[in-house]
Amino acid sequence: MKNTTSTIRPAMIRKAAAEETLELPVSLRTDTTDEFATESTTLHTASKPRAELDRLANRDLAKVLELGQKTFGEPVIPFTLDWVGEFLLGQNSRGPIARGLPTQPPVRYIDAESHRQGMVFGMREYQITLRTGDCRVINLIQQTSQKCPSFTRDVWLVAERQFLALYYKLRRLEKARSQVVAPLMQDSLRERLWKNTIGVLTRNAASMKALGVAIRRGMLLRGEPGNGKTMAARWLKYEAEKRRLAWKSISIAHFRAAQHRCEVGELLSLGSPGIIFFDDFDELIRRREENHNSTDICTLLNELDGIDRRYGTVFLFASNLQWNEIDHALRRPGRIDLMIEFTKPNVELRRQLMEIHWSEILRRQIDIPLAVSQTEGMSFAELEELKTLLAMQHFDEEEIDWNRALAEFQSRRTETAKKPIGFGAT
């Protein structure tokens, strides 16, 4: 059956509003019982004709419009949000504040077993700043059932005069969200990373070619997992593609398959200047005395040493190995020319992460200096996990308890460290 909401038009809403005295929809009442499950609320849609469904949908929506006008004091626009839009609104607004309807208080719930509480009936109010000024956005929250359904159970309301400004605000936020920000690392290291990758392939390309110098660099991003290597590679990929430089990511599986087909040379070829990223190659680039795969590393080295095919290429390796654990032949200049170390974030980087990259909702509810001091020794990945715990608290309870989230994180880390790994684990 076709969704009846899509058939609702403003003229139909105005007509429905003019023909009857508007009341709070039955599906929005807290005193709804089986006795109230009349023809206007019982939704056995398969047996109802299309005209009847349209009438019920318009009735519900017309009443919601009047409810919105009473709340805002001006005409409103009802709309729906997908999860991305709801996430962006929540990340960039003040709220939500739980409110009741004009004549009824909010109805909340308590789940003692899972230590959660929330709202099942009422309104969630957000305040977001637009170019036209502060904007109030309301989300109607209500339970539904088979006997008490609603065509408006997930409706958002905003003042009619601010709807387009809100729309363009969310569009800008989504566009900014799709961009990749520079990795959090020391400025001097980020500059070296840039100059030896994007810089080599753009600013210096013409002059180096005129001097007869091959534009070819080998870079190693080294460090323990979770400290920003992948973040740096993702940033370089974004910047390379923005400048129309080629980018290719190669895994061990890709290399093995190409080796089996005798096509490693083609795998390491680019049609234009760009970057080849070797992701998780530790198994292959480890010292031959330890991995017993001398054929693999020899094949890789022979292809890296190609001349014509490799002109205008930066080879970028990411590894968790120590420098002395990498095969000595790969460490020679001309293969790996520069290594950048990714360590756990220091005080300044942790402060930048929380002040710049954490949402305003989280920042308002935690003591940033205290949080920075209490996260000494954490990696970026661990800080991300801690942020997730805080966000879950906010969504479940509409408030944040930093000490409880930190204790839960430390408890999880302790349990993970103690848990046996392997076939003997129970």
mmCIF file of N, CA and C in Angstrom, residues 211-307:
data_model
loop_
_atom_site.group_PDB
_atom_site.id
_atom_site.type_symbol
_atom_site.label_atom_id
_atom_site.label_comp_id
_atom_site.label_asym_id
_atom_site.label_seq_id
_atom_site.Cartn_x
_atom_site.Cartn_y
_atom_site.Cartn_z
ATOM 1 N N LEU A 211 65.274 19.222 -13.576
ATOM 2 C CA LEU A 211 66.613 18.879 -13.107
ATOM 3 C C LEU A 211 66.958 17.410 -13.345
ATOM 4 N N GLY A 212 66.022 16.672 -13.884
ATOM 5 C CA GLY A 212 66.275 15.260 -14.157
ATOM 6 C C GLY A 212 66.214 14.376 -12.936
ATOM 7 N N VAL A 213 65.523 14.838 -11.888
ATOM 8 C CA VAL A 213 65.401 14.062 -10.650
ATOM 9 C C VAL A 213 64.076 13.324 -10.659
ATOM 10 N N ALA A 214 64.139 12.020 -10.401
ATOM 11 C CA ALA A 214 62.913 11.219 -10.382
ATOM 12 C C ALA A 214 62.057 11.608 -9.190
ATOM 13 N N ILE A 215 60.800 11.859 -9.470
ATOM 14 C CA ILE A 215 59.865 12.198 -8.383
ATOM 15 C C ILE A 215 59.380 10.878 -7.786
ATOM 16 N N ARG A 216 60.102 10.446 -6.760
ATOM 17 C CA ARG A 216 59.751 9.173 -6.153
ATOM 18 C C ARG A 216 60.181 9.213 -4.699
ATOM 19 N N ARG A 217 59.264 8.910 -3.811
ATOM 20 C CA ARG A 217 59.576 8.952 -2.384
ATOM 21 C C ARG A 217 58.999 7.721 -1.715
ATOM 22 N N GLY A 218 59.682 7.285 -0.659
ATOM 23 C CA GLY A 218 59.165 6.215 0.183
ATOM 24 C C GLY A 218 58.960 6.741 1.589
ATOM 25 N N MET A 219 57.736 6.579 2.129
ATOM 26 C CA MET A 219 57.392 7.107 3.448
ATOM 27 C C MET A 219 56.900 5.966 4.330
ATOM 28 N N LEU A 220 57.308 5.992 5.592
ATOM 29 C CA LEU A 220 56.844 5.008 6.565
ATOM 30 C C LEU A 220 56.143 5.728 7.712
ATOM 31 N N LEU A 221 54.881 5.394 7.946
ATOM 32 C CA LEU A 221 54.139 5.883 9.111
ATOM 33 C C LEU A 221 54.182 4.767 10.145
ATOM 34 N N ARG A 222 54.903 4.988 11.246
ATOM 35 C CA ARG A 222 55.122 3.918 12.210
ATOM 36 C C ARG A 222 54.569 4.292 13.579
ATOM 37 N N GLY A 223 53.975 3.332 14.262
ATOM 38 C CA GLY A 223 53.478 3.572 15.613
ATOM 39 C C GLY A 223 52.525 2.485 16.038
ATOM 40 N N GLU A 224 52.224 2.458 17.333
ATOM 41 C CA GLU A 224 51.287 1.479 17.861
ATOM 42 C C GLU A 224 49.889 1.736 17.300
ATOM 43 N N PRO A 225 49.051 0.698 17.257
ATOM 44 C CA PRO A 225 47.688 0.877 16.725
ATOM 45 C C PRO A 225 46.918 1.937 17.512
ATOM 46 N N GLY A 226 46.086 2.683 16.800
ATOM 47 C CA GLY A 226 45.186 3.641 17.445
ATOM 48 C C GLY A 226 45.762 5.012 17.690
ATOM 49 N N ASN A 227 46.915 5.333 17.097
ATOM 50 C CA ASN A 227 47.550 6.619 17.375
ATOM 51 C C ASN A 227 47.605 7.562 16.174
ATOM 52 N N GLY A 228 46.823 7.283 15.123
ATOM 53 C CA GLY A 228 46.647 8.282 14.080
ATOM 54 C C GLY A 228 47.200 7.950 12.711
ATOM 55 N N LYS A 229 47.774 6.760 12.509
ATOM 56 C CA LYS A 229 48.326 6.440 11.178
ATOM 57 C C LYS A 229 47.225 6.384 10.129
ATOM 58 N N THR A 230 46.133 5.696 10.453
ATOM 59 C CA THR A 230 45.020 5.608 9.504
ATOM 60 C C THR A 230 44.386 6.973 9.282
ATOM 61 N N MET A 231 44.298 7.777 10.336
ATOM 62 C CA MET A 231 43.760 9.133 10.210
ATOM 63 C C MET A 231 44.607 9.960 9.250
ATOM 64 N N ALA A 232 45.932 9.829 9.349
ATOM 65 C CA ALA A 232 46.830 10.563 8.460
ATOM 66 C C ALA A 232 46.696 10.082 7.017
ATOM 67 N N ALA A 233 46.591 8.769 6.826
ATOM 68 C CA ALA A 233 46.434 8.222 5.471
ATOM 69 C C ALA A 233 45.118 8.667 4.859
ATOM 70 N N ARG A 234 44.046 8.689 5.656
ATOM 71 C CA ARG A 234 42.742 9.122 5.154
ATOM 72 C C ARG A 234 42.793 10.591 4.727
ATOM 73 N N TRP A 235 43.505 11.398 5.493
ATOM 74 C CA TRP A 235 43.655 12.821 5.160
ATOM 75 C C TRP A 235 44.436 12.994 3.859
ATOM 76 N N LEU A 236 45.522 12.242 3.701
ATOM 77 C CA LEU A 236 46.311 12.333 2.472
ATOM 78 C C LEU A 236 45.494 11.885 1.262
ATOM 79 N N LYS A 237 44.688 10.852 1.430
ATOM 80 C CA LYS A 237 43.835 10.386 0.331
ATOM 81 C C LYS A 237 42.860 11.495 -0.082
ATOM 82 N N TYR A 238 42.238 12.131 0.903
ATOM 83 C CA TYR A 238 41.292 13.215 0.618
ATOM 84 C C TYR A 238 41.986 14.365 -0.103
ATOM 85 N N GLU A 239 43.170 14.774 0.384
ATOM 86 C CA GLU A 239 43.890 15.890 -0.221
ATOM 87 C C GLU A 239 44.402 15.533 -1.614
ATOM 88 N N ALA A 240 44.819 14.283 -1.804
ATOM 89 C CA ALA A 240 45.304 13.863 -3.119
ATOM 90 C C ALA A 240 44.178 13.880 -4.148
ATOM 91 N N GLU A 241 43.051 13.311 -3.788
ATOM 92 C CA GLU A 241 41.934 13.255 -4.737
ATOM 93 C C GLU A 241 41.393 14.646 -5.028
ATOM 94 N N LYS A 242 41.458 15.540 -4.038
ATOM 95 C CA LYS A 242 41.003 16.915 -4.258
ATOM 96 C C LYS A 242 41.870 17.615 -5.304
ATOM 97 N N ARG A 243 43.137 17.206 -5.407
ATOM 98 C CA ARG A 243 44.074 17.791 -6.376
ATOM 99 C C ARG A 243 44.224 16.929 -7.625
ATOM 100 N N ARG A 244 43.342 15.942 -7.762
ATOM 101 C CA ARG A 244 43.327 15.038 -8.916
ATOM 102 C C ARG A 244 44.610 14.231 -9.046
ATOM 103 N N LEU A 245 45.218 13.927 -7.915
ATOM 104 C CA LEU A 245 46.337 12.993 -7.883
ATOM 105 C C LEU A 245 45.786 11.583 -7.722
ATOM 106 N N ALA A 246 46.494 10.623 -8.269
ATOM 107 C CA ALA A 246 46.041 9.236 -8.169
ATOM 108 C C ALA A 246 46.271 8.708 -6.757
ATOM 109 N N TRP A 247 45.440 7.781 -6.345
ATOM 110 C CA TRP A 247 45.567 7.128 -5.031
ATOM 111 C C TRP A 247 45.186 5.657 -5.190
ATOM 112 N N LYS A 248 46.030 4.792 -4.648
ATOM 113 C CA LYS A 248 45.732 3.364 -4.677
ATOM 114 C C LYS A 248 46.101 2.755 -3.333
ATOM 115 N N SER A 249 45.153 2.036 -2.725
ATOM 116 C CA SER A 249 45.401 1.316 -1.472
ATOM 117 C C SER A 249 45.599 -0.156 -1.793
ATOM 118 N N ILE A 250 46.679 -0.728 -1.265
ATOM 119 C CA ILE A 250 47.015 -2.119 -1.539
ATOM 120 C C ILE A 250 47.119 -2.870 -0.217
ATOM 121 N N SER A 251 46.452 -3.996 -0.147
ATOM 122 C CA SER A 251 46.529 -4.858 1.033
ATOM 123 C C SER A 251 47.387 -6.075 0.719
ATOM 124 N N ILE A 252 47.685 -6.852 1.765
ATOM 125 C CA ILE A 252 48.436 -8.097 1.582
ATOM 126 C C ILE A 252 47.692 -9.023 0.620
ATOM 127 N N ALA A 253 46.365 -9.076 0.747
ATOM 128 C CA ALA A 253 45.569 -9.954 -0.126
ATOM 129 C C ALA A 253 45.718 -9.536 -1.587
ATOM 130 N N HIS A 254 45.693 -8.224 -1.859
ATOM 131 C CA HIS A 254 45.892 -7.744 -3.228
ATOM 132 C C HIS A 254 47.272 -8.159 -3.753
ATOM 133 N N PHE A 255 48.288 -8.000 -2.909
ATOM 134 C CA PHE A 255 49.655 -8.320 -3.322
ATOM 135 C C PHE A 255 49.796 -9.810 -3.624
ATOM 136 N N ARG A 256 49.255 -10.648 -2.751
ATOM 137 C CA ARG A 256 49.355 -12.108 -2.953
ATOM 138 C C ARG A 256 48.665 -12.512 -4.255
ATOM 139 N N ALA A 257 47.482 -11.957 -4.492
ATOM 140 C CA ALA A 257 46.753 -12.306 -5.711
ATOM 141 C C ALA A 257 47.526 -11.870 -6.948
ATOM 142 N N ALA A 258 48.109 -10.657 -6.920
ATOM 143 C CA ALA A 258 48.884 -10.173 -8.063
ATOM 144 C C ALA A 258 50.152 -10.991 -8.243
ATOM 145 N N GLN A 259 50.746 -11.392 -7.145
ATOM 146 C CA GLN A 259 51.958 -12.216 -7.221
ATOM 147 C C GLN A 259 51.655 -13.569 -7.856
ATOM 148 N N HIS A 260 50.521 -14.127 -7.505
ATOM 149 C CA HIS A 260 50.117 -15.416 -8.071
ATOM 150 C C HIS A 260 49.912 -15.307 -9.583
ATOM 151 N N ARG A 261 49.440 -14.158 -10.061
ATOM 152 C CA ARG A 261 49.191 -13.957 -11.492
ATOM 153 C C ARG A 261 50.382 -13.319 -12.210
ATOM 154 N N CYS A 262 51.501 -13.110 -11.458
ATOM 155 C CA CYS A 262 52.684 -12.435 -12.010
ATOM 156 C C CYS A 262 52.336 -11.038 -12.505
ATOM 157 N N GLU A 263 51.526 -10.310 -11.704
ATOM 158 C CA GLU A 263 51.077 -8.971 -12.090
ATOM 159 C C GLU A 263 51.393 -7.930 -11.027
ATOM 160 N N VAL A 264 52.450 -8.166 -10.234
ATOM 161 C CA VAL A 264 52.794 -7.205 -9.189
ATOM 162 C C VAL A 264 53.192 -5.863 -9.793
ATOM 163 N N GLY A 265 53.877 -5.898 -10.925
ATOM 164 C CA GLY A 265 54.262 -4.653 -11.590
ATOM 165 C C GLY A 265 53.067 -3.799 -11.950
ATOM 166 N N GLU A 266 52.039 -4.432 -12.477
ATOM 167 C CA GLU A 266 50.818 -3.691 -12.812
ATOM 168 C C GLU A 266 50.118 -3.180 -11.560
ATOM 169 N N LEU A 267 50.165 -3.975 -10.493
ATOM 170 C CA LEU A 267 49.526 -3.553 -9.240
ATOM 171 C C LEU A 267 50.163 -2.285 -8.699
ATOM 172 N N LEU A 268 51.505 -2.177 -8.858
ATOM 173 C CA LEU A 268 52.214 -1.013 -8.315
ATOM 174 C C LEU A 268 52.346 0.115 -9.327
ATOM 175 N N SER A 269 51.527 0.097 -10.360
ATOM 176 C CA SER A 269 51.566 1.138 -11.380
ATOM 177 C C SER A 269 50.415 2.115 -11.202
ATOM 178 N N LEU A 270 50.692 3.374 -11.512
ATOM 179 C CA LEU A 270 49.665 4.412 -11.536
ATOM 180 C C LEU A 270 49.664 5.057 -12.912
ATOM 181 N N GLY A 271 48.504 5.431 -13.383
ATOM 182 C CA GLY A 271 48.419 6.063 -14.693
ATOM 183 C C GLY A 271 48.848 7.508 -14.695
ATOM 184 N N SER A 272 48.983 8.092 -13.496
ATOM 185 C CA SER A 272 49.374 9.498 -13.365
ATOM 186 C C SER A 272 50.049 9.662 -12.011
ATOM 187 N N PRO A 273 50.694 10.812 -11.745
ATOM 188 C CA PRO A 273 51.343 11.008 -10.450
ATOM 189 C C PRO A 273 50.369 10.782 -9.298
ATOM 190 N N GLY A 274 50.860 10.149 -8.237
ATOM 191 C CA GLY A 274 49.983 9.876 -7.102
ATOM 192 C C GLY A 274 50.676 9.095 -6.009
ATOM 193 N N ILE A 275 49.857 8.517 -5.133
ATOM 194 C CA ILE A 275 50.342 7.838 -3.933
ATOM 195 C C ILE A 275 49.833 6.404 -3.926
ATOM 196 N N ILE A 276 50.721 5.464 -3.592
ATOM 197 C CA ILE A 276 50.333 4.074 -3.369
ATOM 198 C C ILE A 276 50.487 3.795 -1.885
ATOM 199 N N PHE A 277 49.391 3.408 -1.257
ATOM 200 C CA PHE A 277 49.365 3.185 0.189
ATOM 201 C C PHE A 277 49.364 1.691 0.470
ATOM 202 N N PHE A 278 50.380 1.229 1.189
ATOM 203 C CA PHE A 278 50.497 -0.166 1.573
ATOM 204 C C PHE A 278 49.919 -0.309 2.981
ATOM 205 N N ASP A 279 48.743 -0.895 3.073
ATOM 206 C CA ASP A 279 48.015 -0.972 4.336
ATOM 207 C C ASP A 279 48.247 -2.329 5.006
ATOM 208 N N ASP A 280 48.754 -2.304 6.245
ATOM 209 C CA ASP A 280 48.922 -3.521 7.053
ATOM 210 C C ASP A 280 49.831 -4.527 6.345
ATOM 211 N N PHE A 281 51.049 -4.079 6.006
ATOM 212 C CA PHE A 281 52.020 -4.935 5.320
ATOM 213 C C PHE A 281 53.063 -5.509 6.285
ATOM 214 N N ASP A 282 52.778 -5.503 7.577
ATOM 215 C CA ASP A 282 53.781 -5.943 8.546
ATOM 216 C C ASP A 282 54.266 -7.362 8.274
ATOM 217 N N GLU A 283 53.350 -8.225 7.901
ATOM 218 C CA GLU A 283 53.720 -9.619 7.643
ATOM 219 C C GLU A 283 54.751 -9.726 6.532
ATOM 220 N N LEU A 284 54.668 -8.822 5.571
ATOM 221 C CA LEU A 284 55.540 -8.923 4.402
ATOM 222 C C LEU A 284 56.862 -8.189 4.587
ATOM 223 N N ILE A 285 56.849 -7.055 5.273
ATOM 224 C CA ILE A 285 58.061 -6.237 5.350
ATOM 225 C C ILE A 285 58.910 -6.551 6.581
ATOM 226 N N ARG A 286 58.472 -7.495 7.409
ATOM 227 C CA ARG A 286 59.286 -7.898 8.558
ATOM 228 C C ARG A 286 60.605 -8.521 8.074
ATOM 229 N N ARG A 287 61.630 -8.460 8.890
ATOM 230 C CA ARG A 287 62.945 -9.003 8.518
ATOM 231 C C ARG A 287 62.831 -10.447 8.048
ATOM 232 N N ARG A 288 63.563 -10.737 6.981
ATOM 233 C CA ARG A 288 63.495 -12.073 6.386
ATOM 234 C C ARG A 288 63.937 -13.166 7.347
ATOM 235 N N GLU A 289 64.786 -12.814 8.304
ATOM 236 C CA GLU A 289 65.239 -13.818 9.267
ATOM 237 C C GLU A 289 64.089 -14.286 10.155
ATOM 238 N N GLU A 290 63.025 -13.485 10.230
ATOM 239 C CA GLU A 290 61.915 -13.798 11.131
ATOM 240 C C GLU A 290 60.683 -14.315 10.407
ATOM 241 N N ASN A 291 60.409 -13.830 9.199
ATOM 242 C CA ASN A 291 59.153 -14.240 8.565
ATOM 243 C C ASN A 291 59.326 -15.347 7.524
ATOM 244 N N HIS A 292 60.567 -15.665 7.143
ATOM 245 C CA HIS A 292 60.840 -16.787 6.234
ATOM 246 C C HIS A 292 60.087 -16.641 4.908
ATOM 247 N N ASN A 293 59.821 -15.416 4.488
ATOM 248 C CA ASN A 293 59.147 -15.191 3.206
ATOM 249 C C ASN A 293 60.018 -14.291 2.334
ATOM 250 N N SER A 294 61.243 -14.727 2.085
ATOM 251 C CA SER A 294 62.183 -13.900 1.340
ATOM 252 C C SER A 294 61.704 -13.633 -0.085
ATOM 253 N N THR A 295 60.941 -14.572 -0.659
ATOM 254 C CA THR A 295 60.452 -14.378 -2.025
ATOM 255 C C THR A 295 59.529 -13.172 -2.104
ATOM 256 N N ASP A 296 58.648 -13.019 -1.121
ATOM 257 C CA ASP A 296 57.700 -11.906 -1.125
ATOM 258 C C ASP A 296 58.407 -10.559 -1.065
ATOM 259 N N ILE A 297 59.342 -10.414 -0.127
ATOM 260 C CA ILE A 297 60.004 -9.120 0.036
ATOM 261 C C ILE A 297 60.894 -8.828 -1.166
ATOM 262 N N CYS A 298 61.507 -9.868 -1.736
ATOM 263 C CA CYS A 298 62.334 -9.653 -2.928
ATOM 264 C C CYS A 298 61.481 -9.176 -4.100
ATOM 265 N N THR A 299 60.315 -9.781 -4.267
ATOM 266 C CA THR A 299 59.410 -9.343 -5.340
ATOM 267 C C THR A 299 59.014 -7.885 -5.153
ATOM 268 N N LEU A 300 58.667 -7.519 -3.924
ATOM 269 C CA LEU A 300 58.275 -6.137 -3.647
ATOM 270 C C LEU A 300 59.423 -5.176 -3.929
ATOM 271 N N LEU A 301 60.628 -5.505 -3.471
ATOM 272 C CA LEU A 301 61.776 -4.619 -3.664
ATOM 273 C C LEU A 301 62.105 -4.443 -5.138
ATOM 274 N N ASN A 302 62.057 -5.521 -5.892
ATOM 275 C CA ASN A 302 62.356 -5.429 -7.329
ATOM 276 C C ASN A 302 61.374 -4.502 -8.036
ATOM 277 N N GLU A 303 60.114 -4.567 -7.658
ATOM 278 C CA GLU A 303 59.108 -3.717 -8.298
ATOM 279 C C GLU A 303 59.219 -2.271 -7.841
ATOM 280 N N LEU A 304 59.579 -2.063 -6.573
ATOM 281 C CA LEU A 304 59.762 -0.691 -6.085
ATOM 282 C C LEU A 304 60.919 -0.017 -6.797
ATOM 283 N N ASP A 305 61.912 -0.802 -7.224
ATOM 284 C CA ASP A 305 63.093 -0.234 -7.877
ATOM 285 C C ASP A 305 62.887 0.034 -9.366
ATOM 286 N N GLY A 306 61.700 -0.231 -9.899
ATOM 287 C CA GLY A 306 61.433 0.075 -11.305
ATOM 288 C C GLY A 306 61.654 1.553 -11.565
ATOM 289 N N ILE A 307 61.977 1.886 -12.814
ATOM 290 C CA ILE A 307 62.338 3.283 -13.139
ATOM 291 C C ILE A 307 61.169 4.013 -13.800
#
